[in-house]
């Protein structure tokens, strides 16, 4: 812009001869937009309600309920049949539990509860026993679980498979001459299982055999493996137990007899069984 043009613009611009009113800010607060300003003025003009009782009196629900009923607890009339009884309630939960324990629970419940259930079971079955109950009465069985051995499942499982199905005396001989380290622990457990079966179940050691044998994983121990340059590796040492079920030769004979009877009841196999032909026609199907 040249100097002449700038001089002309300064001379020709309009001069401001008046200032804005000083009350413009106060006037803007009272502007009414579609009636909004009136509501604010009414809210400011009303005194605030701070009392809760006054707020409850203004509630429509309280006004409606005030004329219908009165929230006052009544008592018992003199002519009532419950007039002589006490209307007091236990103050705390502990008092109520003590009251129920003394007056409701039978102290001799453990003595008559199981005989009652057993008698009801006999009535339902009419004195008949299941096959499992009959076998438990006629055949002897003993379960023995060992303590945790410091070995793994991978090392103890082959030993359990080795002694399964053998007589208890033969299994003891196998463990005595076994080269495995865990065999010594299994040998001690077989001795203890044989003695327990004789004392508790009156089983004959010469007729006793190991019907089942399995292993169970236990917890892990911790040890340190010192390496070069001051490094240390943490080792997890497994613990495993072995469980055996001892039965007598009578059970083995019964199982063999049942298998033979099942085989005899089975129908003979036929390569072309004689059955009626269905859906045969003289025309091709493709």
CSV table of C-alpha atoms in Angstrom, one decimal:
chain,number,residue,atom,x,y,z
A,1,UNK,CA,0.0,0.0,0.0
A,2,UNK,CA,1.4,3.4,-1.0
A,3,UNK,CA,1.7,6.3,1.3
A,4,UNK,CA,-1.0,8.3,-0.5
A,5,UNK,CA,-3.5,5.5,-0.2
A,6,UNK,CA,-2.8,5.0,3.5
A,7,UNK,CA,-3.3,8.8,4.2
A,8,UNK,CA,-6.6,8.8,2.3
A,9,UNK,CA,-7.9,5.8,4.4
A,10,UNK,CA,-7.1,7.5,7.7
A,11,UNK,CA,-8.9,10.7,6.6
A,12,UNK,CA,-12.0,9.0,5.2
A,13,UNK,CA,-12.6,6.3,8.0
A,14,UNK,CA,-15.7,7.0,10.2
A,15,UNK,CA,-15.1,8.5,13.6
A,16,UNK,CA,-16.6,6.8,16.8
A,17,UNK,CA,-18.5,9.4,18.8
A,18,UNK,CA,-20.2,7.2,21.4
A,19,UNK,CA,-19.3,4.3,23.7
A,20,UNK,CA,-21.2,1.1,24.6
A,21,UNK,CA,-23.4,1.4,27.7
A,22,UNK,CA,-21.8,0.2,30.9
A,23,UNK,CA,-24.8,-1.9,31.9
A,24,UNK,CA,-24.6,-4.3,28.9
A,25,UNK,CA,-23.5,-7.2,31.1
A,26,UNK,CA,-26.3,-6.8,33.5
A,27,UNK,CA,-28.8,-6.4,30.7
A,28,UNK,CA,-27.6,-9.7,29.1
A,29,UNK,CA,-28.4,-11.7,32.2
A,30,UNK,CA,-32.1,-10.6,32.1
A,31,UNK,CA,-32.6,-11.6,28.4
A,32,UNK,CA,-35.7,-13.9,28.1
A,33,UNK,CA,-35.3,-16.7,25.6
A,34,UNK,CA,-38.7,-18.3,25.1
A,35,UNK,CA,-39.6,-17.9,28.8
A,36,UNK,CA,-36.4,-19.5,30.2
A,37,UNK,CA,-35.4,-16.3,32.0
A,38,UNK,CA,-38.7,-16.2,33.9
A,39,UNK,CA,-38.2,-19.6,35.4
A,40,UNK,CA,-34.8,-18.8,36.7
A,41,UNK,CA,-36.1,-15.6,38.3
A,42,UNK,CA,-38.9,-17.6,40.0
A,43,UNK,CA,-36.5,-20.2,41.3
A,44,UNK,CA,-34.2,-17.5,42.7
A,45,UNK,CA,-37.1,-15.7,44.3
A,46,UNK,CA,-38.5,-18.7,46.2
A,47,UNK,CA,-36.8,-19.5,49.5
A,48,UNK,CA,-34.9,-22.9,49.6
A,49,UNK,CA,-36.3,-25.8,51.6
A,50,UNK,CA,-33.7,-27.3,53.8
A,51,UNK,CA,-35.7,-29.3,56.3
A,52,UNK,CA,-36.3,-33.0,55.6
A,53,UNK,CA,-39.7,-33.0,57.3
A,54,UNK,CA,-40.9,-30.2,55.0
A,55,UNK,CA,-39.7,-32.2,51.9
A,56,UNK,CA,-41.6,-35.3,53.1
A,57,UNK,CA,-44.8,-33.2,53.6
A,58,UNK,CA,-44.5,-31.9,50.1
A,59,UNK,CA,-44.2,-35.5,48.7
A,60,UNK,CA,-47.5,-36.7,47.0
A,61,UNK,CA,-47.0,-40.2,48.3
A,62,UNK,CA,-46.7,-39.1,51.9
A,63,UNK,CA,-49.9,-36.9,51.5
A,64,UNK,CA,-51.8,-39.8,50.0
A,65,UNK,CA,-50.7,-42.3,52.6
A,66,UNK,CA,-51.3,-39.9,55.6
A,67,UNK,CA,-55.1,-40.1,55.3
A,68,UNK,CA,-55.3,-43.9,54.6
A,69,UNK,CA,-53.5,-45.6,57.5
A,70,UNK,CA,-51.4,-44.9,60.6
A,71,UNK,CA,-48.0,-46.4,61.0
A,72,UNK,CA,-48.3,-47.3,64.7
A,73,UNK,CA,-47.7,-50.7,66.2
A,74,UNK,CA,-50.6,-52.1,68.2
A,75,UNK,CA,-50.7,-54.5,71.1
A,76,UNK,CA,-52.8,-57.4,72.2
A,77,UNK,CA,-56.2,-57.1,73.7
A,78,UNK,CA,-57.0,-58.5,77.1
A,79,UNK,CA,-59.5,-60.9,75.7
A,80,UNK,CA,-57.0,-62.4,73.2
A,81,UNK,CA,-55.9,-66.0,73.6
A,82,UNK,CA,-52.3,-64.8,73.1
A,83,UNK,CA,-52.5,-62.3,75.9
A,84,UNK,CA,-50.5,-64.5,78.3
A,85,UNK,CA,-47.7,-65.3,75.8
A,86,UNK,CA,-44.6,-63.2,75.6
A,87,UNK,CA,-44.2,-61.1,72.4
A,88,UNK,CA,-40.5,-60.5,72.9
A,89,UNK,CA,-38.2,-61.6,70.1
A,90,UNK,CA,-34.6,-62.6,70.3
A,91,UNK,CA,-32.4,-59.5,70.2
A,92,UNK,CA,-29.5,-61.0,68.3
A,93,UNK,CA,-28.8,-63.8,65.8
A,94,UNK,CA,-26.7,-65.6,68.3
A,95,UNK,CA,-29.6,-65.8,70.8
A,96,UNK,CA,-31.9,-67.2,68.0
A,97,UNK,CA,-29.3,-69.8,67.0
A,98,UNK,CA,-28.8,-70.9,70.6
A,99,UNK,CA,-32.6,-71.2,71.0
A,100,UNK,CA,-33.0,-73.3,67.9
A,101,UNK,CA,-30.0,-75.5,68.9
A,102,UNK,CA,-31.5,-76.2,72.4
A,103,UNK,CA,-35.2,-76.6,71.5
A,104,UNK,CA,-35.2,-77.9,67.9
A,105,UNK,CA,-32.1,-80.1,67.3
A,106,UNK,CA,-32.2,-83.5,68.7
A,107,UNK,CA,-29.0,-84.3,70.6
A,108,UNK,CA,-29.4,-88.0,69.8
A,109,UNK,CA,-30.0,-87.6,66.1
A,110,UNK,CA,-26.8,-89.3,65.1
A,111,UNK,CA,-27.9,-92.5,66.9
A,112,UNK,CA,-31.3,-93.0,65.2
A,113,UNK,CA,-30.8,-91.2,61.8
A,114,UNK,CA,-28.8,-93.9,60.1
A,115,UNK,CA,-30.8,-96.9,61.4
A,116,UNK,CA,-34.0,-95.2,60.2
A,117,UNK,CA,-32.5,-94.8,56.7
A,118,UNK,CA,-31.3,-98.4,56.6
A,119,UNK,CA,-34.7,-99.7,57.7
A,120,UNK,CA,-36.4,-97.6,55.0
A,121,UNK,CA,-34.0,-99.0,52.4
A,122,UNK,CA,-34.8,-102.6,53.5
A,123,UNK,CA,-38.5,-101.9,53.3
A,124,UNK,CA,-38.2,-100.6,49.7
A,125,UNK,CA,-36.1,-103.5,48.6
A,126,UNK,CA,-38.2,-106.0,50.5
A,127,UNK,CA,-35.0,-107.6,51.9
A,128,UNK,CA,-33.4,-108.2,48.6
A,129,UNK,CA,-29.7,-107.4,48.2
A,130,UNK,CA,-27.9,-106.1,45.1
A,131,UNK,CA,-25.2,-108.1,43.3
A,132,UNK,CA,-22.5,-105.9,44.7
A,133,UNK,CA,-23.7,-106.3,48.3
A,134,UNK,CA,-23.9,-110.1,47.9
A,135,UNK,CA,-20.3,-110.2,46.6
A,136,UNK,CA,-19.1,-108.0,49.5
A,137,UNK,CA,-20.7,-110.5,52.0
A,138,UNK,CA,-19.3,-113.6,50.3
A,139,UNK,CA,-15.9,-112.4,49.0
A,140,UNK,CA,-13.1,-110.5,50.9
A,141,UNK,CA,-11.3,-107.5,49.6
A,142,UNK,CA,-8.6,-105.2,50.9
A,143,UNK,CA,-7.3,-101.9,49.5
A,144,UNK,CA,-3.9,-100.6,50.6
A,145,UNK,CA,-2.3,-97.3,49.6
A,146,UNK,CA,1.3,-96.6,50.2
A,147,UNK,CA,3.0,-93.4,51.3
A,148,UNK,CA,4.8,-91.2,48.8
A,149,UNK,CA,7.9,-92.6,47.3
A,150,UNK,CA,10.7,-90.4,46.0
A,151,UNK,CA,10.3,-91.5,42.4
A,152,UNK,CA,8.4,-90.7,39.3
A,153,UNK,CA,5.3,-92.2,37.7
A,154,UNK,CA,7.4,-93.2,34.7
A,155,UNK,CA,9.6,-95.4,36.9
A,156,UNK,CA,6.9,-96.8,39.2
A,157,UNK,CA,4.2,-97.6,36.6
A,158,UNK,CA,6.1,-100.6,35.0
A,159,UNK,CA,6.5,-102.1,38.5
A,160,UNK,CA,2.8,-101.8,39.1
A,161,UNK,CA,2.1,-103.5,35.8
A,162,UNK,CA,4.6,-106.3,36.7
A,163,UNK,CA,2.9,-107.3,40.0
A,164,UNK,CA,-0.7,-106.9,38.8
A,165,UNK,CA,-2.5,-110.3,38.6
A,166,UNK,CA,0.2,-112.2,40.6
A,167,UNK,CA,-0.2,-113.9,44.0
A,168,UNK,CA,1.0,-111.7,46.8
A,169,UNK,CA,3.8,-114.2,47.6
A,170,UNK,CA,5.0,-114.2,44.0
A,171,UNK,CA,4.9,-110.4,43.8
A,172,UNK,CA,7.1,-110.2,46.9
A,173,UNK,CA,9.6,-112.6,45.4
A,174,UNK,CA,9.7,-110.5,42.2
A,175,UNK,CA,10.4,-107.3,44.2
A,176,UNK,CA,13.1,-109.0,46.3
A,177,UNK,CA,15.2,-109.8,43.2
A,178,UNK,CA,14.4,-106.8,41.1
A,179,UNK,CA,17.2,-104.5,40.1
A,180,UNK,CA,15.1,-101.4,40.1
A,181,UNK,CA,15.6,-98.9,43.0
A,182,UNK,CA,11.9,-98.3,43.5
A,183,UNK,CA,11.3,-102.0,44.0
A,184,UNK,CA,12.6,-101.8,47.6
A,185,UNK,CA,9.8,-99.3,48.5
A,186,UNK,CA,7.2,-101.4,46.7
A,187,UNK,CA,8.5,-104.5,48.6
A,188,UNK,CA,7.9,-102.9,52.0
A,189,UNK,CA,4.4,-101.8,50.9
A,190,UNK,CA,3.5,-105.4,49.8
A,191,UNK,CA,4.6,-106.7,53.2
A,192,UNK,CA,2.4,-104.1,55.0
A,193,UNK,CA,-0.6,-104.8,52.7
A,194,UNK,CA,-0.3,-108.6,53.3
A,195,UNK,CA,-0.2,-108.2,57.0
A,196,UNK,CA,-3.1,-105.8,57.0
A,197,UNK,CA,-5.3,-108.1,55.0
A,198,UNK,CA,-4.6,-111.0,57.4
A,199,UNK,CA,-5.3,-108.9,60.6
A,200,UNK,CA,-8.3,-106.9,59.4
A,201,UNK,CA,-10.0,-109.1,56.8
A,202,UNK,CA,-8.8,-112.6,57.9
A,203,UNK,CA,-7.6,-113.3,54.4
A,204,UNK,CA,-5.4,-116.3,53.6
A,205,UNK,CA,-2.0,-115.2,52.3
A,206,UNK,CA,-1.6,-118.3,50.2
A,207,UNK,CA,-4.9,-117.6,48.4
A,208,UNK,CA,-4.5,-113.8,48.1
A,209,UNK,CA,-3.6,-112.2,44.8
A,210,UNK,CA,-3.2,-108.6,43.5
A,211,UNK,CA,-6.4,-107.8,41.6
A,212,UNK,CA,-5.5,-104.2,40.7
A,213,UNK,CA,-2.4,-102.0,41.0
A,214,UNK,CA,-2.0,-98.4,40.0
A,215,UNK,CA,0.2,-95.4,40.8
A,216,UNK,CA,-0.7,-91.8,41.8
A,217,UNK,CA,1.2,-88.6,41.3
A,218,UNK,CA,2.0,-86.7,44.5
A,219,UNK,CA,3.6,-83.3,45.2
A,220,UNK,CA,7.0,-82.1,44.0
A,221,UNK,CA,10.0,-81.4,46.1
A,222,UNK,CA,12.7,-78.8,45.3
A,223,UNK,CA,16.5,-79.1,45.2
A,224,UNK,CA,19.4,-77.1,43.8
A,225,UNK,CA,21.7,-78.1,41.0
A,226,UNK,CA,25.0,-76.0,41.1
A,227,UNK,CA,26.4,-75.1,37.7
A,228,UNK,CA,29.4,-73.4,36.5
A,229,UNK,CA,30.1,-69.6,37.0
A,230,UNK,CA,27.9,-69.6,40.1
A,231,UNK,CA,24.7,-70.5,38.4
A,232,UNK,CA,22.1,-72.6,40.1
A,233,UNK,CA,19.2,-74.6,38.6
A,234,UNK,CA,16.1,-75.5,40.5
A,235,UNK,CA,15.1,-79.2,40.3
A,236,UNK,CA,11.6,-80.5,40.8
A,237,UNK,CA,11.7,-83.9,42.6
A,238,UNK,CA,8.5,-86.0,42.0
A,239,UNK,CA,6.8,-88.1,44.6
A,240,UNK,CA,4.6,-91.0,43.7
A,241,UNK,CA,2.4,-93.6,45.6
A,242,UNK,CA,1.2,-97.0,44.6
A,243,UNK,CA,-2.2,-98.6,45.5
A,244,UNK,CA,-3.1,-102.3,45.4
A,245,UNK,CA,-6.4,-104.2,45.8
A,246,UNK,CA,-6.0,-107.7,47.3
A,247,UNK,CA,-8.6,-110.4,46.7
A,248,UNK,CA,-8.8,-114.1,47.2
A,249,UNK,CA,-8.7,-117.0,44.7
A,250,UNK,CA,-12.5,-117.4,45.1
A,251,UNK,CA,-13.0,-114.1,43.3
A,252,UNK,CA,-10.8,-115.2,40.4
A,253,UNK,CA,-12.6,-118.5,40.0
A,254,UNK,CA,-16.0,-116.7,40.0
A,255,UNK,CA,-14.8,-114.3,37.3
A,256,UNK,CA,-13.5,-117.1,35.2
A,257,UNK,CA,-16.7,-119.0,35.5
A,258,UNK,CA,-18.8,-116.0,34.5
A,259,UNK,CA,-16.6,-115.5,31.4
A,260,UNK,CA,-17.1,-119.1,30.4
A,261,UNK,CA,-20.9,-119.0,30.9
A,262,UNK,CA,-21.0,-115.8,28.8
A,263,UNK,CA,-19.0,-117.5,26.0
A,264,UNK,CA,-21.4,-120.5,26.1
A,265,UNK,CA,-24.5,-118.3,25.9
A,266,UNK,CA,-23.1,-116.6,22.8
A,267,UNK,CA,-24.7,-117.8,19.5
A,268,UNK,CA,-22.3,-119.4,17.0
A,269,UNK,CA,-21.0,-117.2,14.3
A,270,UNK,CA,-22.3,-117.7,10.8
A,271,UNK,CA,-20.7,-116.3,7.7
A,272,UNK,CA,-24.1,-116.2,5.9
A,273,UNK,CA,-26.9,-116.0,8.5
A,274,UNK,CA,-30.3,-117.3,7.4
A,275,UNK,CA,-32.3,-114.2,7.4
A,276,UNK,CA,-35.2,-113.1,5.0
A,277,UNK,CA,-34.1,-111.1,2.0
A,278,UNK,CA,-35.8,-107.7,1.7
A,279,UNK,CA,-35.8,-105.3,-1.2
A,280,UNK,CA,-34.6,-107.8,-3.9
A,281,UNK,CA,-35.9,-107.1,-7.5
A,282,UNK,CA,-35.1,-108.4,-10.9
A,283,UNK,CA,-34.0,-104.9,-12.1
A,284,UNK,CA,-30.7,-103.2,-11.6
A,285,UNK,CA,-30.4,-100.4,-9.0
A,286,UNK,CA,-27.9,-98.2,-10.7
